[in-house]
Coordinates of C-alpha atoms in Angstrom, one line a residue:
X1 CA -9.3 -12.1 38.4
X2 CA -10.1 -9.7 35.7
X3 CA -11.1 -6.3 35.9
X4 CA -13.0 -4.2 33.2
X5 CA -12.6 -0.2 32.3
X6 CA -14.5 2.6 33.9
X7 CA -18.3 2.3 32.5
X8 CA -18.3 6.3 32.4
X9 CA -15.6 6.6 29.9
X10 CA -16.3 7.8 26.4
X11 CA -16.8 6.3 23.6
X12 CA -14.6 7.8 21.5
X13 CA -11.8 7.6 24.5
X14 CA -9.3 4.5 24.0
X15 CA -9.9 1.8 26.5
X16 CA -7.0 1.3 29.2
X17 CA -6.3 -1.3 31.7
X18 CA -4.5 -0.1 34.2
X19 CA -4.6 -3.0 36.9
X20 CA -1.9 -5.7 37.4
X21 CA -4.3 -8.4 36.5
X22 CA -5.9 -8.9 33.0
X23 CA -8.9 -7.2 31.6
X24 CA -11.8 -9.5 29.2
X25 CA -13.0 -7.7 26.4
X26 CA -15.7 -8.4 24.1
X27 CA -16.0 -7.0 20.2
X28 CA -18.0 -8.5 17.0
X29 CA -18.5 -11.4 19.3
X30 CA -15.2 -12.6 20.0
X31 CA -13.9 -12.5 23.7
X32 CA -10.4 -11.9 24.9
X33 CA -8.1 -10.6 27.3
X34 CA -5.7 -8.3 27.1
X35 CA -2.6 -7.8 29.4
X36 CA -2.1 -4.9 31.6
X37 CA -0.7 -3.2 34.1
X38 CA 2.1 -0.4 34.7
X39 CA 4.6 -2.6 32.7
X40 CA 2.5 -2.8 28.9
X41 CA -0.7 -1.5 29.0
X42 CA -2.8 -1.9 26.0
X43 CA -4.6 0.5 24.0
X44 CA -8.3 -0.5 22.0
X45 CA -9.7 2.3 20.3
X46 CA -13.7 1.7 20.7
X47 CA -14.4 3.9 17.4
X48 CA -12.3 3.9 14.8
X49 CA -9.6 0.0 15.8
X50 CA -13.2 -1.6 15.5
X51 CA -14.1 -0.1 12.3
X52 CA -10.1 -0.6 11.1
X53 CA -10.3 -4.3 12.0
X54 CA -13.7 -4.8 10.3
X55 CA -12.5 -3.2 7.2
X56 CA -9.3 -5.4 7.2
X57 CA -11.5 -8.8 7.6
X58 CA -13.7 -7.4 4.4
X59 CA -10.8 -6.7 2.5
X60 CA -8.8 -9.6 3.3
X61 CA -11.9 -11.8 2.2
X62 CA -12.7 -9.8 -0.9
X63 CA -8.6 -10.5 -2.1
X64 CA -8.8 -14.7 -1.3
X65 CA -11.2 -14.9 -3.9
X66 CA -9.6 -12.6 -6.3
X67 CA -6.3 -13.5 -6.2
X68 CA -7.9 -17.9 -6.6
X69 CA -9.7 -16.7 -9.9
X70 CA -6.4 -14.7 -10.9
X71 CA -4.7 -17.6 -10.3
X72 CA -7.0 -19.7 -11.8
X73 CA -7.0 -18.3 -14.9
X74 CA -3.3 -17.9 -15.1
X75 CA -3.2 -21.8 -14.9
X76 CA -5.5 -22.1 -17.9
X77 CA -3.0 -19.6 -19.8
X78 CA 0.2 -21.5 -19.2
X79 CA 1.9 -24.5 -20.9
X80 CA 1.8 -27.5 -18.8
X81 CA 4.8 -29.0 -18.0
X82 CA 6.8 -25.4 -17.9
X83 CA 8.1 -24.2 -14.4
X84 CA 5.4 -21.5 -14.3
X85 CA 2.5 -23.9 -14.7
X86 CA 4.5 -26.1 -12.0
X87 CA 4.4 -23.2 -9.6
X88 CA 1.0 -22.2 -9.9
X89 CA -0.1 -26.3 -9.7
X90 CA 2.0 -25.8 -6.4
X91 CA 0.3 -23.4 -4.5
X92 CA -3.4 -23.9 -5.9
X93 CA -5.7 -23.3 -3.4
X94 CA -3.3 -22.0 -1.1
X95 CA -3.7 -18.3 0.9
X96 CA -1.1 -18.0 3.3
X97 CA -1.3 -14.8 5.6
X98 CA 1.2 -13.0 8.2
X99 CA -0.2 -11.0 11.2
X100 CA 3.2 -9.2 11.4
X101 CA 2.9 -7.9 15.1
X102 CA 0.1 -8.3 17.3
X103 CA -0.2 -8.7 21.4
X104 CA -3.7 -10.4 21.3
X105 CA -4.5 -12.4 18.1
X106 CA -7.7 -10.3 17.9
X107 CA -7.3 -9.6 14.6
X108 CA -6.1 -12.8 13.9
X109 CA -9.0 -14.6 15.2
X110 CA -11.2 -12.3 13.1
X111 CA -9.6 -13.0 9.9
X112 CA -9.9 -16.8 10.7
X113 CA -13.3 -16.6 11.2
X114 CA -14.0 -13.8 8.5
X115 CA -11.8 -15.8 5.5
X116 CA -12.2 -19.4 5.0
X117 CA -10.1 -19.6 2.6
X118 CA -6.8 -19.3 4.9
X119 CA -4.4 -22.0 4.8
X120 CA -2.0 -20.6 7.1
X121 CA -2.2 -18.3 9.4
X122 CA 1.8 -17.4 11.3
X123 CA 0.7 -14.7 13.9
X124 CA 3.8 -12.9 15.9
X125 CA 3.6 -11.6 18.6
X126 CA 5.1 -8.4 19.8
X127 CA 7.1 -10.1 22.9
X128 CA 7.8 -13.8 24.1
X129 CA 5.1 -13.0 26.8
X130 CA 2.0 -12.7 24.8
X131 CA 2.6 -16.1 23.3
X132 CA 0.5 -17.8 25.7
X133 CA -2.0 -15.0 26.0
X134 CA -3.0 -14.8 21.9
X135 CA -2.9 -18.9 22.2
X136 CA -5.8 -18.7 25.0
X137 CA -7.2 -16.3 22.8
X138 CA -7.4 -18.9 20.1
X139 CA -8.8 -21.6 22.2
X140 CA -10.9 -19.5 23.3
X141 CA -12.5 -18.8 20.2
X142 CA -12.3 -22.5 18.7
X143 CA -10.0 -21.3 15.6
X144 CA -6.8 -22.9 17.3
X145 CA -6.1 -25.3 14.8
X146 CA -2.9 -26.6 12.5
X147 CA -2.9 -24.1 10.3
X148 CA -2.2 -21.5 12.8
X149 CA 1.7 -20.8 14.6
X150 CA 2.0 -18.3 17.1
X151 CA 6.2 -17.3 17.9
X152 CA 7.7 -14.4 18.8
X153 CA 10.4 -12.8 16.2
X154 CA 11.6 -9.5 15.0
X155 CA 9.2 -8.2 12.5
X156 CA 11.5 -8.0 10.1
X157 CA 13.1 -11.2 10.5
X158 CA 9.6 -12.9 10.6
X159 CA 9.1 -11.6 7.1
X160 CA 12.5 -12.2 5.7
X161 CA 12.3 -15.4 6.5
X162 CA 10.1 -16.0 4.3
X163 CA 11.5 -14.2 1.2
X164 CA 12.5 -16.8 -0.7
X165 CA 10.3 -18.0 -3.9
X166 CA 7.7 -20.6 -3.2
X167 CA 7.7 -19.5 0.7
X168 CA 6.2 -15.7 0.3
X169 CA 2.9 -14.7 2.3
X170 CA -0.2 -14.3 -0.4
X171 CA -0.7 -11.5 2.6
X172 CA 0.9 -9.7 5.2
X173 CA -0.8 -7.4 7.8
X174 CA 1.8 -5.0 9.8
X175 CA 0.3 -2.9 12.5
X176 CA 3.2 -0.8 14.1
X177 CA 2.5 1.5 16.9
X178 CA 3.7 4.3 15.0
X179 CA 5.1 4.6 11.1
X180 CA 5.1 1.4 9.3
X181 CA 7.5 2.9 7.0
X182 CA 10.4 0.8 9.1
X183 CA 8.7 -3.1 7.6
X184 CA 8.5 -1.4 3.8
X185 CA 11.8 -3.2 2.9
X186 CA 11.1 -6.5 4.2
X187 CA 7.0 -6.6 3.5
X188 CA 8.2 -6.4 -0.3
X189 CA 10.1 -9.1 0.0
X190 CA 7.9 -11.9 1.9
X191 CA 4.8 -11.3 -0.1
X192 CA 4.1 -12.8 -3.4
X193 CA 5.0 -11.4 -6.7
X194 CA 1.9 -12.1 -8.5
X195 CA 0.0 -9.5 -6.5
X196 CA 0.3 -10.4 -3.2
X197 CA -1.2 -8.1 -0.5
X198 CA 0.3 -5.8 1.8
X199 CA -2.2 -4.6 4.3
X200 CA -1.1 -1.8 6.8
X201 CA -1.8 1.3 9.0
X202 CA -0.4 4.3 9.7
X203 CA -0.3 6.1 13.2
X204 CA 1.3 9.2 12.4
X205 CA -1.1 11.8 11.1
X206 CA 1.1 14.6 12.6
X207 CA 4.0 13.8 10.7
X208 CA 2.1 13.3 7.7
X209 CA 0.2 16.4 8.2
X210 CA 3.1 19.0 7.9
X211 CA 3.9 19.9 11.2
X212 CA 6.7 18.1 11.6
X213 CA 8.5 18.2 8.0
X214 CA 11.8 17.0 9.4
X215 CA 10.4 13.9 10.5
X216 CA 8.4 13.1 7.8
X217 CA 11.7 13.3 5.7
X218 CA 13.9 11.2 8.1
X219 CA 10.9 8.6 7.7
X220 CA 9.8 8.3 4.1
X221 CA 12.3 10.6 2.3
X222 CA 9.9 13.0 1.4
X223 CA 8.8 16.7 3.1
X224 CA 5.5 17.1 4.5
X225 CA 3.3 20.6 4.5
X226 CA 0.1 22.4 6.2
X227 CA -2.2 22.6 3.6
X228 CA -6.2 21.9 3.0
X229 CA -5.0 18.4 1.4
X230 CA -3.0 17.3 3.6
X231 CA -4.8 14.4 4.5
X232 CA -4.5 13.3 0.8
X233 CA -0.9 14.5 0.7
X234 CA 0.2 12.3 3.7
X235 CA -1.3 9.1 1.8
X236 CA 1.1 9.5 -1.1
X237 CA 3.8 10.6 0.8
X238 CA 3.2 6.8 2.6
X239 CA 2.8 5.2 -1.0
X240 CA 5.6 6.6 -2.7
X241 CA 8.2 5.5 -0.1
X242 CA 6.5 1.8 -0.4
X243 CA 6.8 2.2 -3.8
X244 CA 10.6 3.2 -3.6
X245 CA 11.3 0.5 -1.3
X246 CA 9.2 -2.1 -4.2
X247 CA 11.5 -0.7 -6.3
X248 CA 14.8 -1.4 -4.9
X249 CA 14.1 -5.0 -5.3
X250 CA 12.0 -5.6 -8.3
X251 CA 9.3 -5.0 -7.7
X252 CA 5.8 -2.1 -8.1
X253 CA 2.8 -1.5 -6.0
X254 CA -0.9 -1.0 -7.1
X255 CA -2.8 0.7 -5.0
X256 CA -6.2 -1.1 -4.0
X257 CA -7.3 1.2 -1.3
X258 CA -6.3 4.2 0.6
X259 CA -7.9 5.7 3.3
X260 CA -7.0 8.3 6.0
X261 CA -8.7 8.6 9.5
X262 CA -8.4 11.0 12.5
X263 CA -5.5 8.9 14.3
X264 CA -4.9 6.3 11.4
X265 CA -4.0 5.9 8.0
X266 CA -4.6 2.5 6.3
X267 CA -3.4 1.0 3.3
X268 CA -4.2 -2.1 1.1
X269 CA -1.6 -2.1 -1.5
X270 CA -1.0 -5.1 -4.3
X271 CA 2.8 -6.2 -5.1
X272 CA 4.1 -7.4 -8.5
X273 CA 7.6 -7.8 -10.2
X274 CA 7.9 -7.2 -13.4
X275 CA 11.8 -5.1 -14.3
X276 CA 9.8 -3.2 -17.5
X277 CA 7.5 -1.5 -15.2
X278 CA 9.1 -0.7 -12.5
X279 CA 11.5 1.1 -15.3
X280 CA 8.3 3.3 -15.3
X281 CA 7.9 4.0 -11.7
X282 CA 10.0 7.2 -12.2
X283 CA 6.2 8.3 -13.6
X284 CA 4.5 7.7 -10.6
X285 CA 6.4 9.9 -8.6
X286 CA 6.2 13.9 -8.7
X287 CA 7.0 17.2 -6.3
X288 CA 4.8 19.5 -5.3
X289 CA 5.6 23.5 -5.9
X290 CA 3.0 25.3 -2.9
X291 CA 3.2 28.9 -3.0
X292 CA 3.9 30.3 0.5
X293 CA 1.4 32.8 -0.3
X294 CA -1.6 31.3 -1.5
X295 CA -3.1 27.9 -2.4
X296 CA -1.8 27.6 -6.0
X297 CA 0.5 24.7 -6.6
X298 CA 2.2 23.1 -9.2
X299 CA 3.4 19.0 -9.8
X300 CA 5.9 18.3 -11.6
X301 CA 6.7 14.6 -12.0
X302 CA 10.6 13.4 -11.5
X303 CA 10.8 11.7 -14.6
X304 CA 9.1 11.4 -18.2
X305 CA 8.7 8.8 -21.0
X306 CA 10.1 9.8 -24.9
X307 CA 10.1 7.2 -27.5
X308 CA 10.9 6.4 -30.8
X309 CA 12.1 4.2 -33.3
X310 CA 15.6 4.5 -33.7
X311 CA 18.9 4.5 -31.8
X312 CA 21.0 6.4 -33.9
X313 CA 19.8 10.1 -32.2
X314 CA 22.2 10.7 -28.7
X315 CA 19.4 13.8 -28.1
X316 CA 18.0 11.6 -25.3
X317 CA 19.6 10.3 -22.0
X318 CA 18.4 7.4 -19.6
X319 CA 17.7 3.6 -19.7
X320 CA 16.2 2.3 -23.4
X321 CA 14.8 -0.7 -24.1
X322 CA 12.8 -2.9 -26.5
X323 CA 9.3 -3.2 -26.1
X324 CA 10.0 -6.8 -27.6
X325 CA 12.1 -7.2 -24.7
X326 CA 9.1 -6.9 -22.2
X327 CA 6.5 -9.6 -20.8
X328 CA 3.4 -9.8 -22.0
X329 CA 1.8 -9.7 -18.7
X330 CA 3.8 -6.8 -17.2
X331 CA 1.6 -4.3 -17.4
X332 CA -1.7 -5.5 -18.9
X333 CA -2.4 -7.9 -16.2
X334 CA -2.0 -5.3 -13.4
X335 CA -4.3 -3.1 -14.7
X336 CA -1.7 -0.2 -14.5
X337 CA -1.9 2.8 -16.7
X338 CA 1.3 3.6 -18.0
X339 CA 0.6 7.3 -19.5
X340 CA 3.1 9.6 -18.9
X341 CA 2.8 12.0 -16.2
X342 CA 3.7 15.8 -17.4
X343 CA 4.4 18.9 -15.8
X344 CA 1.4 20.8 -14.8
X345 CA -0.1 23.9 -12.4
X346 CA -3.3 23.7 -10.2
X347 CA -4.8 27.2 -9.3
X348 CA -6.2 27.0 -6.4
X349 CA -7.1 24.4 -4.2
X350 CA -11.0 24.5 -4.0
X351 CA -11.3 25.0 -7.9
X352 CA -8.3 21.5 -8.8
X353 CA -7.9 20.2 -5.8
X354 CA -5.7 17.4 -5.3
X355 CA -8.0 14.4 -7.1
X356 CA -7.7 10.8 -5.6
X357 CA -8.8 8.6 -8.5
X358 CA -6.7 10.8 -11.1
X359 CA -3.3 11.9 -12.0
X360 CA -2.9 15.3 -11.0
X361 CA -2.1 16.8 -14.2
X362 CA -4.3 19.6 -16.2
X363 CA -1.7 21.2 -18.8
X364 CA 0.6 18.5 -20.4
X365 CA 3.8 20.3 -21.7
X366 CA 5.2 17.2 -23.5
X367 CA 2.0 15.4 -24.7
X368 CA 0.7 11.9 -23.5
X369 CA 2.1 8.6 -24.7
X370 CA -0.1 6.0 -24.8
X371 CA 2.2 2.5 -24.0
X372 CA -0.6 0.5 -25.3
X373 CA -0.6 2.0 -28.7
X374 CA 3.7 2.1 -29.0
X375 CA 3.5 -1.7 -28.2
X376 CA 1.1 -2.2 -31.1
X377 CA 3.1 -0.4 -33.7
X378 CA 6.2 -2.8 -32.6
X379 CA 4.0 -5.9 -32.7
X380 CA 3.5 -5.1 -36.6
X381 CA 7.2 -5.1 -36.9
X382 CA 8.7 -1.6 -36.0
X383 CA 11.2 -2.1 -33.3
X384 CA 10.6 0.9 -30.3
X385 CA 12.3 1.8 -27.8
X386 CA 12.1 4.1 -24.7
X387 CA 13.9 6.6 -22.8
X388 CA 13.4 8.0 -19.2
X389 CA 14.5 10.8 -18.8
X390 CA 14.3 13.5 -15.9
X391 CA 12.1 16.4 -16.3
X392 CA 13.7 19.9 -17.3
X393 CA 10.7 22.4 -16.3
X394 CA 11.5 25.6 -14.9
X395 CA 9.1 27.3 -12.9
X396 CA 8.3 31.0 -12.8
X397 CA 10.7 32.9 -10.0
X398 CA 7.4 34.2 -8.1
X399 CA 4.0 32.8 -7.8
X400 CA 2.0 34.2 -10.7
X401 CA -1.0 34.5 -8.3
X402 CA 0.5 36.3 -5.5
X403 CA 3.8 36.9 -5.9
X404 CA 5.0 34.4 -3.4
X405 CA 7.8 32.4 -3.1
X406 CA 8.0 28.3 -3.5
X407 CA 8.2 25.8 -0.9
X408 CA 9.0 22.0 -2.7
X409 CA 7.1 19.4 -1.4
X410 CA 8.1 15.5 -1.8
X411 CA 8.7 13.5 -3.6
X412 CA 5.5 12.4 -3.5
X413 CA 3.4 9.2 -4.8
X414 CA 1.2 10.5 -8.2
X415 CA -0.6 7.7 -9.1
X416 CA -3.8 6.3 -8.4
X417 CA -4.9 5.8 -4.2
X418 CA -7.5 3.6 -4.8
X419 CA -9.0 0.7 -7.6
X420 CA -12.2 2.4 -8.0
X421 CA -13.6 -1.2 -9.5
X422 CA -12.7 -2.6 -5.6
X423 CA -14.1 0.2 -4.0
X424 CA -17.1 -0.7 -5.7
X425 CA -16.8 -4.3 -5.0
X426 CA -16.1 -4.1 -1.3
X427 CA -19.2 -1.5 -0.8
X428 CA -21.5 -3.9 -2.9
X429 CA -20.6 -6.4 -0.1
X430 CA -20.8 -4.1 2.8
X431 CA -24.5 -3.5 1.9
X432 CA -25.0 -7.4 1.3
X433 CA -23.7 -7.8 4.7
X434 CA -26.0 -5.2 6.1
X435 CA -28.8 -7.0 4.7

């Protein structure tokens, strides 16, 4: 016997099921059930879970293809016969996915249905009791099938498990019921290296938000404030403690999207390993100077690049190496913009706000370096080298505004939140679908 929620309730209200039986839901066509009762009662948001899932299915089926014709045309670039072209031969036409935690399989039968080109699908569920349940589910949706394995395992176990070369997820989707901070170490270890997916959300916006700075330190290592942007602020807050935990083990993030919601935060963010550039990561992250008095701020990244020819000066301190030394493909392929991040002040928060698709910098004290150029002056024989070093920058005692003090935010993430060329892509397809 099933029994549904109370008709008069909101919209915008989340959905409970509050008898000992279990309730059948419907949404995008796909019916389920859902456990409830006094002992787990579910929560389905009608406004924005509907609109989180739908995104996921889009993105998820915009990154199979990608990531085939990256592949692709990796395999056209390689020498047969060496280990990478065996690799890549390996796993062609392979797109292996993890639904980290899930109680339903609803968004698992959505991305089955959504993205053809799954090969295997390992859903876990969030006890040994919804096994069954998400397995109906399935069935009950004709996308049961051989490619799919439901089991029940620690989140972070299910992921490190699969760690090893040859065995990592293409993606992996984590939906916590809180911070996902806590699967950061392990998510950047089960997904592929060649720019696998990590797909997440975010549950927290009053951590992230600045009311609880404590927390948000104890969480992500970085201090939160109350400001106009803090809706922007708590997305690279998120990103710069996946990109630390990327870091500790190889590896960098690229951004593909970033978005915040009223309850939510979600994340689609691209994983690669490549040691030269995650050298450079120091770049990417910065602290925040907000006056206590007014909106002015300044950013003043934790690290900066200096190069030159020659080892013979000791003037400079830090790791040096050869651009001769680094991978072709470490950076180009990526996409990522390696400029250096410098010191800067924004006055005001309605005239520089905070920018998204831009590094926040306006006045650079120690001048750009372009990567791209210092690796064609070694290709025509001058050996280069770089140093990172931390920045020395010392800020006025008092707001030159208003006289107020300094509160130090971060560190925070200072690179770019979304790929403005997948943006793009995945709204060209929205409309298509709309059509």
């Amino acid at each position: 016997m099933s029994s549904a929620p109370s008709a008069g309730m909101r919209p915008e209200m989340l959905r409970r099921c509050s008898s000992t039986a279990t309730c059948t839901m419907e949404e995008f066509g796909i019916k389920f059930r859902i456990p409830a009762g006094p002992q787990h009662r579910m929560f389905l948001h009608e406004v924005d879970g509907k609109s989180c899932r739908d995104m996921a299915v889009h993105v998820l089926a915009f990154f199979s293809s990608t990531l085939a014709s990256e592949r692709a045309q990796k395999l056209k670039e390689l020498k047969p016969g060496t280990s990478q072209y065996e690799h890549y031969m390996k796993i062609r036409g392979e797109f292996k996915v993890l639904d980290c935690r899930t109680s339903t399989g609803l968004r698992s039968i959505q991305y089955l249905k959504g993205v053809p080109a799954i090969t295997e699908l390992a859903i876990n569920a969030t006890s040994k009791k919804f096994i069954d349940l998400i397995v109906d589910n399935l069935k009950e949706n004709n996308v049961y099938s051989d490619k799919t394995s439901v089991s029940f395992q620690y989140q972070q176990v299910a992921m490190l498990l699969r760690s090893g070369s040859g065995q990592q997820f293409d993606a992996i989707d984590i939906q916590p019921s809180g911070s996902a901070s806590e699967f950061f170490d392990a998510a950047v270890q089960a997904v592929a290296t060649d720019g696998g997916l990590i797909s997440f959300t975010n549950f927290d916006p009053t951590v992230l938000s600045g009311q609880t700075p404590e927390i948000s330190f104890s969480r992500y290592g970085a201090a939160s404030v109350s400001q106009p942007y803090h809706p922007e602020l708590g997305l690279r807050i998120v990103l710069q403690a996946l990109s630390a935990a990327a870091s500790r083990h190889g590896r960098y993030i690229v951004p593909w999207m970033s978005v915040y919601g009223r309850q939510r935060s979600q994340f689609y963010v691209r994983v690669y390993a490549s040691p030269p550039v995650v050298r450079r990561s120091m770049q990417k992250h910065m602290f925040l100077y907000q006056s206590t008095t007014c909106s002015s701020f300044y950013t003043q990244p934790v690290g900066y690049l200096r190069k030159k020819d020659s080892l013979e000066s000791d003037d400079s301190r830090g790791f040096q190496f050869s651009f001769s030394d680094a991978p072709e493909d470490s950076a180009a392929d990526a996409g990522e913009d390696l400029d250096v991040i410098t010191p800067s002040k924004d006055q005001g928060i309605d005239r520089n706000q905070m920018r998204a698709n831009d590094h926040i910098t306006s006045a650079p004290k120690h001048g750009v370096v372009h990567s791209d150029q210092a690796r064609n002056k070694g290709e025509t024989g001058q050996l280069e080298y770089e140093w990172f070093t931390s920045c020395t920058w010392e800020l006025p005692a008092r707001c030159e505004e208003s006289g107020g003090g300094w509160k130090i935010i971060g560190p925070v993430w200072a690179g770019d939140l979304h790929d403005k060329n997948v943006v793009k892509s995945l709204l060209y397809q929205a409309k298509l679908d709309l059509n």
